[in-house]
Amino acid sequence: MIRIIRTRDYDSLSRKAADIIASQIKVKPDSVLGLATGTSPMGIYDDLAQRYTSGTLDFARIRTVNLDEYVGLGATDEHSYRYFMNLHLFDRVNIDKNNTHIPDGLAADLDKEAYAYDELIQSLGGIDLQLLGIGRNGHIGFNEPADHFEKSTHVVDLARSTIEANSRLFDSSADVPKQAVTMGIGAIMQARSILLIASGRDKADIIKEAFCGNITPEVPASILQLHPDLTIVGDEDALSAMGAGDADLFCA
Ligand code: GLP
């Protein structure tokens, strides 16, 4: 079932999504959270950090697995996703860093790293709640449009459109790494629940295509239509190409 939550703006989207994550943490204090990077989740992480500071949320037993990491960037590189996660969440709450996992983009043997990452997710008992953003080309994590869905964690050549989209966070598109290690569609789909967030008008078309169109590896997020517990929290702009309200009306 797809649950749609439409919010007024980015702040209310962040609050609503943080509510869902906070509930998960309260119900299961040792939850395995699948986490995402990108600009969309920043407000959620701010909100969660504030809840920790005000004493209403405890991360002491939480475990996390992130979706992806750029190949060639280490933890001290400010463009790496490890750096992002430390800055926006992990350094602001009482999580044990040993319980936070992100693929190692500096691993000498990246295929081995990818294999070990799936083993790790299995050893943690799978993901309780997976947070996802969505790329403008429909990617989730760094699962790029392709002719098949890649099940396992793998090394991926980033699409030109992704390099261009993500270049806004680098000095130039030439500085954006050309490859990443990403969790595959298998681990994402096996997450017990999924929370996808989308903000802004430039996500409107891809949201409609992914959730009202055909299920195809050309639009990787479209596979989420088959997930039994998917919540989409989108602001008015991101959902502006859709019908209103609940799942039935969503694609009208
Ligand atoms: C990156 C990440 C994705 C993220 C996407 C969208 O490519 N690998 O996980 O969903 O960007 O980012 P934004 O939220 O900045 O639009």
PDB file of C-alpha atoms and ligand atoms in Angstrom:
ATOM      1  CA  MET A   1       0.000   0.000   0.000  1.00  0.00           C
ATOM      2  CA  ILE A   2       1.194   3.500  -0.807  1.00  0.00           C
ATOM      3  CA  ARG A   3       0.447   6.132   1.813  1.00  0.00           C
ATOM      4  CA  ILE A   4       0.662   9.711   0.562  1.00  0.00           C
ATOM      5  CA  ILE A   5       1.247  12.619   2.899  1.00  0.00           C
ATOM      6  CA  ARG A   6       1.038  16.010   1.234  1.00  0.00           C
ATOM      7  CA  THR A   7       2.581  18.895   3.132  1.00  0.00           C
ATOM      8  CA  ARG A   8       2.433  22.646   2.657  1.00  0.00           C
ATOM      9  CA  ASP A   9       6.161  23.220   2.329  1.00  0.00           C
ATOM     10  CA  TYR A  10       9.623  21.855   3.013  1.00  0.00           C
ATOM     11  CA  ASP A  11       9.540  22.614   6.762  1.00  0.00           C
ATOM     12  CA  SER A  12       6.321  20.720   7.333  1.00  0.00           C
ATOM     13  CA  LEU A  13       7.599  17.883   5.140  1.00  0.00           C
ATOM     14  CA  SER A  14      10.695  17.646   7.324  1.00  0.00           C
ATOM     15  CA  ARG A  15       8.642  17.680  10.513  1.00  0.00           C
ATOM     16  CA  LYS A  16       6.229  15.039   9.260  1.00  0.00           C
ATOM     17  CA  ALA A  17       9.020  12.728   8.077  1.00  0.00           C
ATOM     18  CA  ALA A  18      10.903  13.264  11.350  1.00  0.00           C
ATOM     19  CA  ASP A  19       7.699  12.297  13.215  1.00  0.00           C
ATOM     20  CA  ILE A  20       7.642   8.990  11.344  1.00  0.00           C
ATOM     21  CA  ILE A  21      11.315   8.267  12.053  1.00  0.00           C
ATOM     22  CA  ALA A  22      10.961   9.305  15.708  1.00  0.00           C
ATOM     23  CA  SER A  23       7.974   6.961  16.100  1.00  0.00           C
ATOM     24  CA  GLN A  24      10.043   4.119  14.668  1.00  0.00           C
ATOM     25  CA  ILE A  25      12.834   4.861  17.155  1.00  0.00           C
ATOM     26  CA  LYS A  26      10.399   4.964  20.074  1.00  0.00           C
ATOM     27  CA  VAL A  27       8.644   1.748  19.109  1.00  0.00           C
ATOM     28  CA  LYS A  28      11.941  -0.060  18.520  1.00  0.00           C
ATOM     29  CA  PRO A  29      14.893   1.701  20.195  1.00  0.00           C
ATOM     30  CA  ASP A  30      17.426  -0.595  18.487  1.00  0.00           C
ATOM     31  CA  SER A  31      15.950  -0.062  15.022  1.00  0.00           C
ATOM     32  CA  VAL A  32      18.062  -0.415  11.907  1.00  0.00           C
ATOM     33  CA  LEU A  33      17.483   2.810   9.992  1.00  0.00           C
ATOM     34  CA  GLY A  34      18.400   3.043   6.323  1.00  0.00           C
ATOM     35  CA  LEU A  35      19.503   6.619   5.748  1.00  0.00           C
ATOM     36  CA  ALA A  36      19.871   8.869   2.733  1.00  0.00           C
ATOM     37  CA  THR A  37      21.880  11.910   1.732  1.00  0.00           C
ATOM     38  CA  GLY A  38      21.139  14.761  -0.678  1.00  0.00           C
ATOM     39  CA  THR A  39      19.588  18.109   0.167  1.00  0.00           C
ATOM     40  CA  SER A  40      16.084  16.719   0.771  1.00  0.00           C
ATOM     41  CA  PRO A  41      16.765  14.995   4.143  1.00  0.00           C
ATOM     42  CA  MET A  42      18.705  17.900   5.706  1.00  0.00           C
ATOM     43  CA  GLY A  43      15.610  19.353   7.386  1.00  0.00           C
ATOM     44  CA  ILE A  44      14.698  15.941   8.788  1.00  0.00           C
ATOM     45  CA  TYR A  45      18.144  15.535  10.322  1.00  0.00           C
ATOM     46  CA  ASP A  46      17.927  19.043  11.837  1.00  0.00           C
ATOM     47  CA  ASP A  47      14.579  18.153  13.331  1.00  0.00           C
ATOM     48  CA  LEU A  48      15.796  14.802  14.717  1.00  0.00           C
ATOM     49  CA  ALA A  49      18.884  16.473  16.215  1.00  0.00           C
ATOM     50  CA  GLN A  50      16.641  19.037  17.933  1.00  0.00           C
ATOM     51  CA  ARG A  51      14.490  16.263  19.378  1.00  0.00           C
ATOM     52  CA  TYR A  52      17.626  14.640  20.787  1.00  0.00           C
ATOM     53  CA  THR A  53      18.807  17.961  22.267  1.00  0.00           C
ATOM     54  CA  SER A  54      15.446  18.572  23.886  1.00  0.00           C
ATOM     55  CA  GLY A  55      15.561  15.106  25.429  1.00  0.00           C
ATOM     56  CA  THR A  56      12.690  13.488  23.549  1.00  0.00           C
ATOM     57  CA  LEU A  57      14.667  11.109  21.347  1.00  0.00           C
ATOM     58  CA  ASP A  58      17.391   8.603  22.173  1.00  0.00           C
ATOM     59  CA  PHE A  59      19.749   7.204  19.540  1.00  0.00           C
ATOM     60  CA  ALA A  60      21.872   5.146  21.966  1.00  0.00           C
ATOM     61  CA  ARG A  61      20.871   1.779  20.528  1.00  0.00           C
ATOM     62  CA  ILE A  62      20.072   2.804  16.949  1.00  0.00           C
ATOM     63  CA  ARG A  63      21.966   1.186  14.077  1.00  0.00           C
ATOM     64  CA  THR A  64      22.154   2.817  10.644  1.00  0.00           C
ATOM     65  CA  VAL A  65      23.056   1.802   7.119  1.00  0.00           C
ATOM     66  CA  ASN A  66      23.392   4.480   4.477  1.00  0.00           C
ATOM     67  CA  LEU A  67      22.430   3.967   0.883  1.00  0.00           C
ATOM     68  CA  ASP A  68      25.579   4.958  -0.888  1.00  0.00           C
ATOM     69  CA  GLU A  69      28.989   6.605  -1.085  1.00  0.00           C
ATOM     70  CA  TYR A  70      31.071   8.159  -3.852  1.00  0.00           C
ATOM     71  CA  VAL A  71      34.023   6.102  -5.007  1.00  0.00           C
ATOM     72  CA  GLY A  72      37.306   7.789  -4.105  1.00  0.00           C
ATOM     73  CA  LEU A  73      36.004  10.045  -1.325  1.00  0.00           C
ATOM     74  CA  GLY A  74      36.938   9.375   2.304  1.00  0.00           C
ATOM     75  CA  ALA A  75      35.381  10.462   5.579  1.00  0.00           C
ATOM     76  CA  THR A  76      37.366  13.701   5.801  1.00  0.00           C
ATOM     77  CA  ASP A  77      36.380  14.842   2.317  1.00  0.00           C
ATOM     78  CA  GLU A  78      33.536  17.309   2.756  1.00  0.00           C
ATOM     79  CA  HIS A  79      31.807  15.950  -0.350  1.00  0.00           C
ATOM     80  CA  SER A  80      31.673  12.393   0.938  1.00  0.00           C
ATOM     81  CA  TYR A  81      28.431  11.039   2.269  1.00  0.00           C
ATOM     82  CA  ARG A  82      30.184   9.913   5.474  1.00  0.00           C
ATOM     83  CA  TYR A  83      31.169  13.536   6.085  1.00  0.00           C
ATOM     84  CA  PHE A  84      27.598  14.639   5.315  1.00  0.00           C
ATOM     85  CA  MET A  85      26.078  12.162   7.763  1.00  0.00           C
ATOM     86  CA  ASN A  86      28.499  13.053  10.559  1.00  0.00           C
ATOM     87  CA  LEU A  87      27.833  16.753  10.032  1.00  0.00           C
ATOM     88  CA  HIS A  88      24.062  16.636   9.678  1.00  0.00           C
ATOM     89  CA  LEU A  89      23.154  13.892  12.128  1.00  0.00           C
ATOM     90  CA  PHE A  90      25.672  11.572  13.756  1.00  0.00           C
ATOM     91  CA  ASP A  91      27.786  14.263  15.467  1.00  0.00           C
ATOM     92  CA  ARG A  92      24.640  15.934  16.805  1.00  0.00           C
ATOM     93  CA  VAL A  93      23.013  12.975  18.563  1.00  0.00           C
ATOM     94  CA  ASN A  94      24.022  10.214  20.973  1.00  0.00           C
ATOM     95  CA  ILE A  95      24.454   7.533  18.345  1.00  0.00           C
ATOM     96  CA  ASP A  96      27.396   5.150  18.686  1.00  0.00           C
ATOM     97  CA  LYS A  97      29.428   5.814  15.524  1.00  0.00           C
ATOM     98  CA  ASN A  98      30.427   2.138  15.491  1.00  0.00           C
ATOM     99  CA  ASN A  99      26.791   1.426  14.750  1.00  0.00           C
ATOM    100  CA  THR A 100      26.678   3.737  11.725  1.00  0.00           C
ATOM    101  CA  HIS A 101      27.525   2.137   8.397  1.00  0.00           C
ATOM    102  CA  ILE A 102      28.240   3.628   4.997  1.00  0.00           C
ATOM    103  CA  PRO A 103      29.969   1.866   2.103  1.00  0.00           C
ATOM    104  CA  ASP A 104      33.696   2.637   2.053  1.00  0.00           C
ATOM    105  CA  GLY A 105      34.394   4.567  -1.146  1.00  0.00           C
ATOM    106  CA  LEU A 106      38.118   4.157  -0.576  1.00  0.00           C
ATOM    107  CA  ALA A 107      38.064   0.348  -0.335  1.00  0.00           C
ATOM    108  CA  ALA A 108      40.874  -1.252  -2.361  1.00  0.00           C
ATOM    109  CA  ASP A 109      38.504  -3.949  -3.577  1.00  0.00           C
ATOM    110  CA  LEU A 110      35.155  -2.272  -4.188  1.00  0.00           C
ATOM    111  CA  ASP A 111      33.339  -5.433  -5.284  1.00  0.00           C
ATOM    112  CA  LYS A 112      34.379  -7.089  -2.035  1.00  0.00           C
ATOM    113  CA  GLU A 113      33.212  -4.015  -0.131  1.00  0.00           C
ATOM    114  CA  ALA A 114      29.845  -4.195  -1.909  1.00  0.00           C
ATOM    115  CA  TYR A 115      29.439  -7.892  -1.094  1.00  0.00           C
ATOM    116  CA  ALA A 116      30.380  -7.283   2.541  1.00  0.00           C
ATOM    117  CA  TYR A 117      27.827  -4.468   2.776  1.00  0.00           C
ATOM    118  CA  ASP A 118      24.953  -6.806   1.913  1.00  0.00           C
ATOM    119  CA  GLU A 119      26.285  -9.323   4.432  1.00  0.00           C
ATOM    120  CA  LEU A 120      26.376  -6.566   7.025  1.00  0.00           C
ATOM    121  CA  ILE A 121      22.756  -5.575   6.346  1.00  0.00           C
ATOM    122  CA  GLN A 122      21.743  -9.228   6.712  1.00  0.00           C
ATOM    123  CA  SER A 123      23.709  -9.573   9.953  1.00  0.00           C
ATOM    124  CA  LEU A 124      21.861  -6.563  11.372  1.00  0.00           C
ATOM    125  CA  GLY A 125      18.585  -8.331  10.634  1.00  0.00           C
ATOM    126  CA  GLY A 126      17.639  -6.151   7.670  1.00  0.00           C
ATOM    127  CA  ILE A 127      16.368  -2.588   7.592  1.00  0.00           C
ATOM    128  CA  ASP A 128      13.365  -1.541   9.679  1.00  0.00           C
ATOM    129  CA  LEU A 129      12.779   1.828   8.038  1.00  0.00           C
ATOM    130  CA  GLN A 130      14.474   3.033   4.872  1.00  0.00           C
ATOM    131  CA  LEU A 131      14.515   6.767   4.148  1.00  0.00           C
ATOM    132  CA  LEU A 132      14.803   7.622   0.443  1.00  0.00           C
ATOM    133  CA  GLY A 133      15.098  10.732  -1.656  1.00  0.00           C
ATOM    134  CA  ILE A 134      14.624  10.529  -5.398  1.00  0.00           C
ATOM    135  CA  GLY A 135      16.927  11.688  -8.156  1.00  0.00           C
ATOM    136  CA  ARG A 136      15.525  13.760 -11.000  1.00  0.00           C
ATOM    137  CA  ASN A 137      16.081  10.742 -13.268  1.00  0.00           C
ATOM    138  CA  GLY A 138      14.248   8.434 -10.857  1.00  0.00           C
ATOM    139  CA  HIS A 139      17.291   6.997  -9.120  1.00  0.00           C
ATOM    140  CA  ILE A 140      17.068   5.771  -5.537  1.00  0.00           C
ATOM    141  CA  GLY A 141      20.340   5.593  -3.675  1.00  0.00           C
ATOM    142  CA  PHE A 142      22.538   5.574  -6.756  1.00  0.00           C
ATOM    143  CA  ASN A 143      20.534   2.911  -8.608  1.00  0.00           C
ATOM    144  CA  GLU A 144      20.588   4.611 -11.971  1.00  0.00           C
ATOM    145  CA  PRO A 145      18.181   4.045 -14.894  1.00  0.00           C
ATOM    146  CA  ALA A 146      19.220   0.805 -16.597  1.00  0.00           C
ATOM    147  CA  ASP A 147      17.841  -2.164 -18.508  1.00  0.00           C
ATOM    148  CA  HIS A 148      17.515  -4.250 -15.349  1.00  0.00           C
ATOM    149  CA  PHE A 149      17.173  -3.794 -11.604  1.00  0.00           C
ATOM    150  CA  GLU A 150      20.435  -4.479  -9.773  1.00  0.00           C
ATOM    151  CA  LYS A 151      19.586  -6.477  -6.667  1.00  0.00           C
ATOM    152  CA  SER A 152      22.809  -6.330  -4.657  1.00  0.00           C
ATOM    153  CA  THR A 153      25.059  -3.566  -3.426  1.00  0.00           C
ATOM    154  CA  HIS A 154      27.264  -2.684  -6.384  1.00  0.00           C
ATOM    155  CA  VAL A 155      29.633  -0.221  -7.972  1.00  0.00           C
ATOM    156  CA  VAL A 156      27.802   2.023 -10.415  1.00  0.00           C
ATOM    157  CA  ASP A 157      28.852   4.436 -13.151  1.00  0.00           C
ATOM    158  CA  LEU A 158      26.905   7.586 -12.418  1.00  0.00           C
ATOM    159  CA  ALA A 159      24.572   8.843 -15.135  1.00  0.00           C
ATOM    160  CA  ARG A 160      25.581  12.084 -16.844  1.00  0.00           C
ATOM    161  CA  SER A 161      22.321  13.638 -15.586  1.00  0.00           C
ATOM    162  CA  THR A 162      23.230  12.672 -12.004  1.00  0.00           C
ATOM    163  CA  ILE A 163      26.716  14.142 -12.312  1.00  0.00           C
ATOM    164  CA  GLU A 164      25.185  17.355 -13.604  1.00  0.00           C
ATOM    165  CA  ALA A 165      22.469  17.445 -10.931  1.00  0.00           C
ATOM    166  CA  ASN A 166      24.939  16.786  -8.117  1.00  0.00           C
ATOM    167  CA  SER A 167      27.557  19.209  -9.460  1.00  0.00           C
ATOM    168  CA  ARG A 168      25.723  22.002  -7.614  1.00  0.00           C
ATOM    169  CA  LEU A 169      27.313  20.640  -4.453  1.00  0.00           C
ATOM    170  CA  PHE A 170      30.831  20.588  -5.955  1.00  0.00           C
ATOM    171  CA  ASP A 171      33.011  23.325  -7.487  1.00  0.00           C
ATOM    172  CA  SER A 172      32.305  21.991 -10.967  1.00  0.00           C
ATOM    173  CA  SER A 173      30.869  18.913 -12.668  1.00  0.00           C
ATOM    174  CA  ALA A 174      34.447  17.795 -13.377  1.00  0.00           C
ATOM    175  CA  ASP A 175      34.896  17.384  -9.605  1.00  0.00           C
ATOM    176  CA  VAL A 176      31.932  15.025  -9.176  1.00  0.00           C
ATOM    177  CA  PRO A 177      33.128  11.416  -8.829  1.00  0.00           C
ATOM    178  CA  LYS A 178      32.140   9.268 -11.791  1.00  0.00           C
ATOM    179  CA  GLN A 179      31.315   6.193  -9.716  1.00  0.00           C
ATOM    180  CA  ALA A 180      29.619   5.273  -6.467  1.00  0.00           C
ATOM    181  CA  VAL A 181      28.924   2.221  -4.329  1.00  0.00           C
ATOM    182  CA  THR A 182      25.203   1.876  -3.778  1.00  0.00           C
ATOM    183  CA  MET A 183      22.890  -0.426  -1.924  1.00  0.00           C
ATOM    184  CA  GLY A 184      20.928  -2.425  -4.501  1.00  0.00           C
ATOM    185  CA  ILE A 185      17.208  -2.653  -5.083  1.00  0.00           C
ATOM    186  CA  GLY A 186      17.088  -5.945  -3.118  1.00  0.00           C
ATOM    187  CA  ALA A 187      18.020  -4.532   0.291  1.00  0.00           C
ATOM    188  CA  ILE A 188      15.845  -1.461  -0.291  1.00  0.00           C
ATOM    189  CA  MET A 189      12.801  -3.548  -1.205  1.00  0.00           C
ATOM    190  CA  GLN A 190      13.399  -5.869   1.753  1.00  0.00           C
ATOM    191  CA  ALA A 191      13.216  -2.942   4.189  1.00  0.00           C
ATOM    192  CA  ARG A 192      10.165  -3.469   6.387  1.00  0.00           C
ATOM    193  CA  SER A 193       8.952   0.047   5.658  1.00  0.00           C
ATOM    194  CA  ILE A 194      10.022   2.791   3.295  1.00  0.00           C
ATOM    195  CA  LEU A 195       9.699   6.551   3.658  1.00  0.00           C
ATOM    196  CA  LEU A 196      10.306   8.489   0.452  1.00  0.00           C
ATOM    197  CA  ILE A 197      10.534  12.251   0.564  1.00  0.00           C
ATOM    198  CA  ALA A 198      10.339  14.738  -2.286  1.00  0.00           C
ATOM    199  CA  SER A 199      10.430  18.506  -2.264  1.00  0.00           C
ATOM    200  CA  GLY A 200      10.245  21.119  -4.979  1.00  0.00           C
ATOM    201  CA  ARG A 201       8.756  21.515  -8.424  1.00  0.00           C
ATOM    202  CA  ASP A 202      11.706  19.905 -10.169  1.00  0.00           C
ATOM    203  CA  LYS A 203      10.679  16.562  -8.617  1.00  0.00           C
ATOM    204  CA  ALA A 204       7.024  16.762  -9.748  1.00  0.00           C
ATOM    205  CA  ASP A 205       7.401  15.009 -13.118  1.00  0.00           C
ATOM    206  CA  ILE A 206       9.561  12.163 -11.863  1.00  0.00           C
ATOM    207  CA  ILE A 207       7.257  11.541  -8.890  1.00  0.00           C
ATOM    208  CA  LYS A 208       4.319  11.160 -11.257  1.00  0.00           C
ATOM    209  CA  GLU A 209       6.295   8.925 -13.611  1.00  0.00           C
ATOM    210  CA  ALA A 210       7.660   6.733 -10.807  1.00  0.00           C
ATOM    211  CA  PHE A 211       4.393   6.180  -8.957  1.00  0.00           C
ATOM    212  CA  CYS A 212       1.780   6.400 -11.716  1.00  0.00           C
ATOM    213  CA  GLY A 213       3.754   5.019 -14.634  1.00  0.00           C
ATOM    214  CA  ASN A 214       4.984   1.560 -15.552  1.00  0.00           C
ATOM    215  CA  ILE A 215       7.304  -0.337 -13.264  1.00  0.00           C
ATOM    216  CA  THR A 216      10.561  -0.257 -15.178  1.00  0.00           C
ATOM    217  CA  PRO A 217      14.284  -0.229 -14.428  1.00  0.00           C
ATOM    218  CA  GLU A 218      14.432   2.879 -16.617  1.00  0.00           C
ATOM    219  CA  VAL A 219      12.776   4.596 -13.636  1.00  0.00           C
ATOM    220  CA  PRO A 220      14.319   2.748 -10.676  1.00  0.00           C
ATOM    221  CA  ALA A 221      11.982   4.272  -8.053  1.00  0.00           C
ATOM    222  CA  SER A 222       9.001   2.753  -9.881  1.00  0.00           C
ATOM    223  CA  ILE A 223       9.776  -0.639  -8.271  1.00  0.00           C
ATOM    224  CA  LEU A 224       8.637   0.896  -4.977  1.00  0.00           C
ATOM    225  CA  GLN A 225       5.036   0.594  -6.233  1.00  0.00           C
ATOM    226  CA  LEU A 226       5.389  -3.072  -5.280  1.00  0.00           C
ATOM    227  CA  HIS A 227       6.496  -2.407  -1.702  1.00  0.00           C
ATOM    228  CA  PRO A 228       3.903  -3.383   0.919  1.00  0.00           C
ATOM    229  CA  ASP A 229       4.609  -0.451   3.252  1.00  0.00           C
ATOM    230  CA  LEU A 230       5.591   2.723   1.412  1.00  0.00           C
ATOM    231  CA  THR A 231       4.927   6.247   2.654  1.00  0.00           C
ATOM    232  CA  ILE A 232       5.592   9.212   0.388  1.00  0.00           C
ATOM    233  CA  VAL A 233       5.877  12.577   2.086  1.00  0.00           C
ATOM    234  CA  GLY A 234       5.934  15.314  -0.503  1.00  0.00           C
ATOM    235  CA  ASP A 235       5.382  19.036  -0.448  1.00  0.00           C
ATOM    236  CA  GLU A 236       2.783  20.737  -2.648  1.00  0.00           C
ATOM    237  CA  ASP A 237       5.364  21.464  -5.347  1.00  0.00           C
ATOM    238  CA  ALA A 238       6.718  17.933  -5.575  1.00  0.00           C
ATOM    239  CA  LEU A 239       3.196  16.482  -5.717  1.00  0.00           C
ATOM    240  CA  SER A 240       1.858  19.181  -8.033  1.00  0.00           C
ATOM    241  CA  ALA A 241       1.589  16.822 -11.031  1.00  0.00           C
ATOM    242  CA  MET A 242      -0.530  14.374  -9.020  1.00  0.00           C
ATOM    243  CA  GLY A 243      -4.122  14.145  -7.933  1.00  0.00           C
ATOM    244  CA  ALA A 244      -4.862  14.988  -4.316  1.00  0.00           C
ATOM    245  CA  GLY A 245      -5.229  12.957  -1.183  1.00  0.00           C
ATOM    246  CA  ASP A 246      -5.077   9.248  -0.788  1.00  0.00           C
ATOM    247  CA  ALA A 247      -3.545   6.497  -2.914  1.00  0.00           C
ATOM    248  CA  ASP A 248      -6.671   6.011  -5.045  1.00  0.00           C
ATOM    249  CA  LEU A 249      -6.816   9.611  -6.122  1.00  0.00           C
ATOM    250  CA  PHE A 250      -3.079   9.972  -6.353  1.00  0.00           C
ATOM    251  CA  CYS A 251      -2.741   9.073 -10.029  1.00  0.00           C
ATOM    252  CA  ALA A 252      -6.040  10.538 -11.184  1.00  0.00           C
TER     253      ALA A 252
HETATM  254  C1  GLP B   1      21.889  11.775  -4.602  1.00  0.00           C
HETATM  255  C2  GLP B   1      21.710  10.600  -3.646  1.00  0.00           C
HETATM  256  C3  GLP B   1      20.279  10.141  -3.579  1.00  0.00           C
HETATM  257  C4  GLP B   1      19.350  11.329  -3.425  1.00  0.00           C
HETATM  258  C5  GLP B   1      19.479  12.205  -4.643  1.00  0.00           C
HETATM  259  C6  GLP B   1      18.520  13.392  -4.645  1.00  0.00           C
HETATM  260  O1  GLP B   1      22.158  11.410  -5.894  1.00  0.00           O
HETATM  261  N1  GLP B   1      22.542   9.497  -3.995  1.00  0.00           N
HETATM  262  O2  GLP B   1      20.142   9.241  -2.496  1.00  0.00           O
HETATM  263  O3  GLP B   1      18.027  10.894  -3.268  1.00  0.00           O
HETATM  264  O4  GLP B   1      20.810  12.690  -4.660  1.00  0.00           O
HETATM  265  O5  GLP B   1      19.098  14.444  -3.961  1.00  0.00           O
HETATM  266  P1  GLP B   1      18.344  15.756  -3.534  1.00  0.00           P
HETATM  267  O6  GLP B   1      17.567  15.405  -2.345  1.00  0.00           O
HETATM  268  O7  GLP B   1      19.458  16.713  -3.237  1.00  0.00           O
HETATM  269  O8  GLP B   1      17.514  16.173  -4.683  1.00  0.00           O
END
